[in-house]
C-alpha cells in the first residue's frame, strides 16, 4: 500500500487558486496555441475515432523522453510546496546541464533549496518531491537506451512494476492500469461504456507560432448528475496533434477523485518541440493536492523546462 501511495502522489498535484502567494504555472497548452476555429471534418475515415485511436496506440510521446538523453540540454526545475493555507513553505530551484556522453551526465549550474524541503534525516518532506526525483533526476543521470514500447503496469509488486504504472498514468492516459487498486480501470475512458459520459471536440490551430495542429478535447458532459461526475476520475484530456504527421505534441490532463483511501485533484501538462526533426520534451507542469490517511496532506506545484538542445558526439 505504501508503494501505491508513492506512485499516486507523484501525479496528484493540483493546487486551488485561493490564497495564492505566487503566480501559478498554468498547466495548459492553450496558452501556447492560437486556435483558429472548430474543424468541420467531413471525410468518412477521419474524425473522433481517428484521434482516439492515435491516443491509445501512441508510444512516441514517451519515446521522446528516452530520446532526450541523446542530446545536451539545459533543464530548469522549479518546485514549490505549500502549507494548509496555500502559502509557500518550501522552494527548490535547479538549473542542470545534461551531457549525453562522458562519465558526468548531470552538471548542476544552480542548486537552491529554501524553506521546509527536507526532514532532519535528510529525506524530502513530501513523497511528491521524492517521486519527482525518481522520474526526472534518474532520467537526467542515465544513459540513452533504445527500449521497447512502454508497458501498461503488469508485473506484481516490484519497483519496476510500479514504475511502469506511473509511466502509464503520465504518458498514456486512456489506457487501463492493472494492479492499481480503485483507480486502475478509471483511466480507461475510451471504452464503449465510458464514452457516454464525455463530449468530444476538435479545433484547428497553430502551436509555437508556426506548427499547424489539431486540438482534440475530451471532457466530462456538463449535464451529468453530481454522483456520476464524482465517479469519473479523468475530467478532461486535451491532446495536440501535428497536422503534418499526426504526431502528439502536447497533452493536458485534469484528474480528480476521492474515496476512503485517498483524495486528489491534479492538473498536468506536457509539451513537446522539435530539434533537428526529432520530437523532444520542452515543458512539463503539475499542480496538485493529495491527501492520504495518517499522512500529512501534500500540496505542491512544479514547472520543468528543457531548452537549448544540442547534438554531441557520443
Short mmCIF file of C-alpha atoms in Angstrom, two decimals:
data_model
loop_
_atom_site.label_atom_id
_atom_site.label_comp_id
_atom_site.label_asym_id
_atom_site.label_seq_id
_atom_site.Cartn_x
_atom_site.Cartn_y
_atom_site.Cartn_z
CA UNK A 1 0.00 0.00 0.00
CA UNK A 2 2.89 2.36 0.72
CA UNK A 3 4.24 1.84 -2.81
CA UNK A 4 0.80 2.59 -4.20
CA UNK A 5 0.79 5.81 -2.21
CA UNK A 6 4.22 6.73 -3.56
CA UNK A 7 3.00 6.03 -7.08
CA UNK A 8 -0.17 8.02 -6.80
CA UNK A 9 1.33 11.01 -5.00
CA UNK A 10 3.57 11.98 -7.88
CA UNK A 11 0.71 12.60 -10.25
CA UNK A 12 -1.70 14.09 -7.74
CA UNK A 13 -0.51 17.64 -7.94
CA UNK A 14 -3.17 20.32 -8.37
CA UNK A 15 -3.41 23.47 -6.20
CA UNK A 16 -6.57 25.58 -5.97
CA UNK A 17 -6.37 29.27 -6.80
CA UNK A 18 -7.49 30.71 -3.46
CA UNK A 19 -4.86 32.26 -1.20
CA UNK A 20 -2.04 32.03 -3.71
CA UNK A 21 1.24 33.65 -2.74
CA UNK A 22 2.84 33.33 -6.19
CA UNK A 23 1.59 33.20 -9.74
CA UNK A 24 0.85 29.56 -10.57
CA UNK A 25 2.27 27.83 -13.60
CA UNK A 26 -0.64 27.45 -15.99
CA UNK A 27 -0.67 23.71 -16.78
CA UNK A 28 -2.34 24.01 -20.14
CA UNK A 29 -1.22 24.00 -23.77
CA UNK A 30 -3.94 26.56 -24.57
CA UNK A 31 -1.58 29.49 -23.93
CA UNK A 32 0.95 28.04 -26.36
CA UNK A 33 -1.65 27.51 -29.07
CA UNK A 34 -3.57 30.01 -31.14
CA UNK A 35 -6.89 28.42 -32.08
CA UNK A 36 -8.39 29.27 -35.45
CA UNK A 37 -11.82 27.65 -35.46
CA UNK A 38 -13.73 24.46 -34.88
CA UNK A 39 -12.91 21.85 -37.50
CA UNK A 40 -15.72 20.56 -39.70
CA UNK A 41 -14.30 17.22 -40.78
CA UNK A 42 -16.42 15.53 -43.43
CA UNK A 43 -14.00 12.81 -44.55
CA UNK A 44 -15.54 9.43 -43.79
CA UNK A 45 -12.31 7.96 -42.44
CA UNK A 46 -11.27 10.94 -40.34
CA UNK A 47 -12.97 12.07 -37.14
CA UNK A 48 -13.24 11.34 -33.41
CA UNK A 49 -12.20 7.69 -33.84
CA UNK A 50 -9.04 8.80 -35.64
CA UNK A 51 -7.96 10.92 -32.67
CA UNK A 52 -8.90 8.27 -30.10
CA UNK A 53 -7.02 5.50 -31.90
CA UNK A 54 -3.95 7.72 -32.17
CA UNK A 55 -4.03 8.46 -28.43
CA UNK A 56 -4.44 4.82 -27.43
CA UNK A 57 -1.74 3.42 -29.74
CA UNK A 58 0.85 6.19 -29.43
CA UNK A 59 4.26 5.37 -27.95
CA UNK A 60 6.19 8.27 -29.47
CA UNK A 61 5.22 10.67 -26.68
CA UNK A 62 7.01 8.58 -24.08
CA UNK A 63 9.80 7.73 -26.51
CA UNK A 64 10.59 11.45 -26.72
CA UNK A 65 11.66 11.34 -23.06
CA UNK A 66 14.03 8.49 -23.85
CA UNK A 67 15.40 10.27 -26.91
CA UNK A 68 16.25 13.45 -24.99
CA UNK A 69 19.13 11.56 -23.35
CA UNK A 70 20.92 11.57 -26.72
CA UNK A 71 21.33 15.36 -26.57
CA UNK A 72 22.90 18.02 -24.46
CA UNK A 73 20.33 20.43 -22.98
CA UNK A 74 19.55 22.76 -20.10
CA UNK A 75 16.87 21.69 -17.61
CA UNK A 76 15.34 24.28 -15.28
CA UNK A 77 13.23 22.83 -12.47
CA UNK A 78 11.12 24.96 -10.12
CA UNK A 79 9.26 23.24 -7.27
CA UNK A 80 7.01 24.83 -4.63
CA UNK A 81 5.39 23.22 -1.60
CA UNK A 82 2.55 24.78 0.41
CA UNK A 83 1.01 24.73 3.87
CA UNK A 84 -2.70 24.28 4.63
CA UNK A 85 -3.33 27.97 3.98
CA UNK A 86 -1.80 27.65 0.49
CA UNK A 87 1.21 29.74 1.42
CA UNK A 88 4.60 28.68 0.03
CA UNK A 89 6.67 26.91 2.70
CA UNK A 90 9.33 25.29 0.53
CA UNK A 91 11.14 26.13 -2.71
CA UNK A 92 13.56 24.22 -4.92
CA UNK A 93 15.32 25.62 -7.97
CA UNK A 94 17.72 23.58 -10.08
CA UNK A 95 19.44 24.51 -13.30
CA UNK A 96 21.09 21.45 -14.80
CA UNK A 97 23.30 20.89 -17.83
CA UNK A 98 22.76 17.42 -19.29
CA UNK A 99 25.72 15.77 -21.04
CA UNK A 100 24.84 12.77 -23.26
CA UNK A 101 28.39 11.39 -23.23
CA UNK A 102 31.15 11.07 -20.68
CA UNK A 103 31.10 9.96 -17.03
CA UNK A 104 29.24 13.06 -15.77
CA UNK A 105 25.72 13.16 -17.19
CA UNK A 106 24.28 15.85 -14.92
CA UNK A 107 26.09 19.10 -14.09
CA UNK A 108 24.42 21.46 -11.59
CA UNK A 109 24.70 25.07 -12.73
CA UNK A 110 22.43 26.30 -9.91
CA UNK A 111 21.00 24.38 -6.93
CA UNK A 112 18.90 26.28 -4.37
CA UNK A 113 16.65 24.84 -1.64
CA UNK A 114 14.81 27.06 0.86
CA UNK A 115 12.08 26.53 3.47
CA UNK A 116 10.62 23.21 4.58
CA UNK A 117 12.09 20.93 1.94
CA UNK A 118 13.95 18.27 3.95
CA UNK A 119 13.36 16.28 7.14
CA UNK A 120 16.01 16.06 9.86
CA UNK A 121 17.20 12.75 8.39
CA UNK A 122 17.91 14.46 5.06
CA UNK A 123 14.96 12.97 3.20
CA UNK A 124 12.35 15.10 1.46
CA UNK A 125 9.35 16.30 3.45
CA UNK A 126 6.97 15.23 0.68
CA UNK A 127 6.65 12.00 -1.27
CA UNK A 128 5.68 14.19 -4.23
CA UNK A 129 9.23 15.54 -4.49
CA UNK A 130 10.66 12.08 -3.88
CA UNK A 131 8.78 10.82 -6.91
CA UNK A 132 9.83 13.88 -8.91
CA UNK A 133 13.46 12.90 -8.34
CA UNK A 134 12.66 9.27 -9.10
CA UNK A 135 11.38 10.18 -12.55
CA UNK A 136 13.36 13.20 -13.71
CA UNK A 137 16.70 13.10 -11.87
CA UNK A 138 17.11 9.44 -12.88
CA UNK A 139 16.37 10.39 -16.49
CA UNK A 140 18.96 13.17 -16.49
CA UNK A 141 21.59 10.91 -14.93
CA UNK A 142 21.23 7.78 -17.07
CA UNK A 143 22.39 6.59 -20.48
CA UNK A 144 20.18 6.59 -23.56
CA UNK A 145 18.79 3.10 -24.22
CA UNK A 146 16.57 2.31 -27.20
CA UNK A 147 13.92 0.43 -25.19
CA UNK A 148 10.76 -1.25 -26.44
CA UNK A 149 7.19 0.10 -26.11
CA UNK A 150 6.02 1.27 -22.71
CA UNK A 151 4.27 -1.39 -20.63
CA UNK A 152 0.86 -0.93 -19.01
CA UNK A 153 1.76 -1.73 -15.43
CA UNK A 154 1.93 -5.52 -15.22
CA UNK A 155 4.43 -7.34 -13.05
CA UNK A 156 3.23 -7.63 -9.45
CA UNK A 157 4.77 -5.63 -6.61
CA UNK A 158 8.29 -4.95 -7.93
CA UNK A 159 9.70 -1.44 -8.20
CA UNK A 160 9.80 -1.80 -11.98
CA UNK A 161 6.11 -2.73 -11.97
CA UNK A 162 5.17 0.44 -10.10
CA UNK A 163 7.46 2.47 -12.34
CA UNK A 164 5.58 1.14 -15.38
CA UNK A 165 2.24 2.05 -13.80
CA UNK A 166 3.48 5.55 -13.08
CA UNK A 167 4.65 5.97 -16.67
CA UNK A 168 1.24 4.90 -17.93
CA UNK A 169 -0.54 7.43 -15.71
CA UNK A 170 1.65 10.25 -17.01
CA UNK A 171 2.34 9.36 -20.63
CA UNK A 172 -0.61 7.22 -21.73
CA UNK A 173 -3.87 8.36 -20.12
CA UNK A 174 -6.75 6.40 -21.54
CA UNK A 175 -5.09 3.02 -21.15
CA UNK A 176 -6.00 0.62 -18.30
CA UNK A 177 -3.53 0.22 -15.43
CA UNK A 178 -3.63 -3.26 -13.94
CA UNK A 179 -2.74 -3.70 -10.29
CA UNK A 180 -3.59 -0.15 -9.17
CA UNK A 181 -6.50 -0.56 -6.71
CA UNK A 182 -9.63 1.58 -7.07
CA UNK A 183 -8.42 3.74 -9.97
CA UNK A 184 -6.75 1.35 -12.44
CA UNK A 185 -9.86 0.94 -14.62
CA UNK A 186 -10.96 4.58 -14.26
CA UNK A 187 -8.18 5.74 -16.58
CA UNK A 188 -9.70 3.70 -19.43
CA UNK A 189 -12.04 6.42 -20.69
CA UNK A 190 -12.39 5.26 -24.31
CA UNK A 191 -14.32 2.04 -23.68
CA UNK A 192 -17.85 1.78 -25.11
CA UNK A 193 -19.36 2.18 -21.64
CA UNK A 194 -17.28 5.23 -20.67
CA UNK A 195 -17.77 7.21 -23.88
CA UNK A 196 -21.36 8.04 -22.98
CA UNK A 197 -20.10 10.34 -20.21
CA UNK A 198 -17.81 12.53 -22.37
CA UNK A 199 -18.13 15.21 -25.04
CA UNK A 200 -15.61 15.36 -27.90
CA UNK A 201 -14.50 18.43 -29.84
CA UNK A 202 -11.61 19.34 -32.14
CA UNK A 203 -10.21 22.59 -33.42
CA UNK A 204 -7.59 23.81 -35.85
CA UNK A 205 -4.76 25.95 -34.54
CA UNK A 206 -1.09 26.95 -34.56
CA UNK A 207 1.41 25.70 -31.99
CA UNK A 208 4.61 27.61 -31.14
CA UNK A 209 3.71 30.24 -33.76
CA UNK A 210 4.43 28.03 -36.77
CA UNK A 211 3.27 24.40 -36.41
CA UNK A 212 -0.25 23.63 -37.77
CA UNK A 213 -2.10 21.44 -35.28
CA UNK A 214 -5.37 19.78 -34.31
CA UNK A 215 -6.55 20.44 -30.74
CA UNK A 216 -8.67 17.47 -29.56
CA UNK A 217 -10.59 17.74 -26.28
CA UNK A 218 -12.37 15.01 -24.30
CA UNK A 219 -14.38 16.47 -21.41
CA UNK A 220 -17.00 15.22 -18.93
CA UNK A 221 -20.51 16.16 -20.07
CA UNK A 222 -21.82 19.13 -18.05
CA UNK A 223 -25.37 17.78 -17.66
CA UNK A 224 -24.41 14.58 -15.76
CA UNK A 225 -25.53 14.11 -12.16
CA UNK A 226 -23.04 15.05 -9.45
CA UNK A 227 -22.79 11.42 -8.39
CA UNK A 228 -21.87 10.31 -11.90
CA UNK A 229 -19.32 13.12 -12.29
CA UNK A 230 -17.69 12.24 -8.97
CA UNK A 231 -17.15 8.68 -10.17
CA UNK A 232 -15.24 9.80 -13.28
CA UNK A 233 -11.57 10.31 -12.47
CA UNK A 234 -10.41 11.96 -15.72
CA UNK A 235 -12.36 15.21 -16.08
CA UNK A 236 -10.61 16.43 -19.21
CA UNK A 237 -7.99 15.15 -21.64
CA UNK A 238 -6.74 17.54 -24.33
CA UNK A 239 -4.26 16.38 -26.96
CA UNK A 240 -2.35 18.41 -29.56
CA UNK A 241 -1.60 16.75 -32.92
CA UNK A 242 0.83 17.97 -35.57
CA UNK A 243 -1.28 18.14 -38.76
CA UNK A 244 1.70 17.30 -40.94
CA UNK A 245 2.45 13.86 -39.43
CA UNK A 246 -0.23 13.36 -36.74
CA UNK A 247 2.44 13.22 -34.01
CA UNK A 248 1.27 14.13 -30.49
CA UNK A 249 2.96 17.39 -29.44
CA UNK A 250 1.06 18.24 -26.26
CA UNK A 251 -1.12 16.68 -23.60
CA UNK A 252 -3.19 18.25 -20.81
CA UNK A 253 -4.95 16.11 -18.19
CA UNK A 254 -7.36 17.18 -15.44
CA UNK A 255 -7.97 14.41 -12.86
CA UNK A 256 -9.93 14.43 -9.61
CA UNK A 257 -11.06 11.55 -7.40
CA UNK A 258 -11.91 10.82 -3.78
CA UNK A 259 -12.50 7.61 -1.82
CA UNK A 260 -11.75 6.19 1.63
CA UNK A 261 -8.05 5.71 0.85
CA UNK A 262 -7.07 8.98 -0.82
CA UNK A 263 -8.30 12.28 -2.18
CA UNK A 264 -6.62 14.07 -5.06
CA UNK A 265 -7.08 16.86 -7.57
CA UNK A 266 -4.48 17.21 -10.33
CA UNK A 267 -3.76 19.19 -13.47
CA UNK A 268 -0.84 18.12 -15.61
CA UNK A 269 0.59 19.40 -18.87
CA UNK A 270 3.37 18.07 -21.09
CA UNK A 271 4.56 19.85 -24.24
CA UNK A 272 6.98 18.83 -26.97
CA UNK A 273 9.00 20.68 -29.59
CA UNK A 274 11.25 19.64 -32.47
CA UNK A 275 15.04 19.67 -32.56
CA UNK A 276 16.73 18.54 -35.77
CA UNK A 277 13.45 16.90 -36.76
CA UNK A 278 13.14 14.87 -33.55
CA UNK A 279 10.33 15.37 -31.03
CA UNK A 280 11.68 16.20 -27.55
CA UNK A 281 10.09 17.38 -24.27
CA UNK A 282 10.14 21.14 -23.68
CA UNK A 283 7.73 21.83 -20.78
CA UNK A 284 6.15 19.75 -18.01
CA UNK A 285 3.97 21.35 -15.34
CA UNK A 286 1.94 19.98 -12.42
CA UNK A 287 -0.24 21.45 -9.72
CA UNK A 288 -1.95 19.45 -7.03
CA UNK A 289 -3.24 18.48 -3.62
CA UNK A 290 -3.05 14.95 -2.27
CA UNK A 291 -4.50 13.61 0.97
CA UNK A 292 -3.77 10.14 2.30
CA UNK A 293 -4.90 8.64 5.66
CA UNK A 294 -2.41 9.01 8.52
CA UNK A 295 -0.11 11.14 6.35
CA UNK A 296 0.39 14.88 6.11
CA UNK A 297 -1.60 16.45 3.30
CA UNK A 298 0.70 17.27 0.40
CA UNK A 299 0.40 20.42 -1.71
CA UNK A 300 2.90 21.09 -4.45
CA UNK A 301 3.42 22.56 -7.89
CA UNK A 302 6.35 22.39 -10.23
CA UNK A 303 7.49 23.54 -13.64
CA UNK A 304 10.14 21.76 -15.71
CA UNK A 305 11.58 23.46 -18.79
CA UNK A 306 14.05 21.82 -21.20
CA UNK A 307 15.82 24.15 -23.62
CA UNK A 308 18.95 24.73 -25.71
CA UNK A 309 19.13 21.20 -27.10
CA UNK A 310 22.48 20.41 -28.76
CA UNK A 311 23.86 17.44 -30.65
CA UNK A 312 27.02 15.97 -29.21
CA UNK A 313 29.17 13.14 -30.46
CA UNK A 314 28.81 10.01 -28.39
#
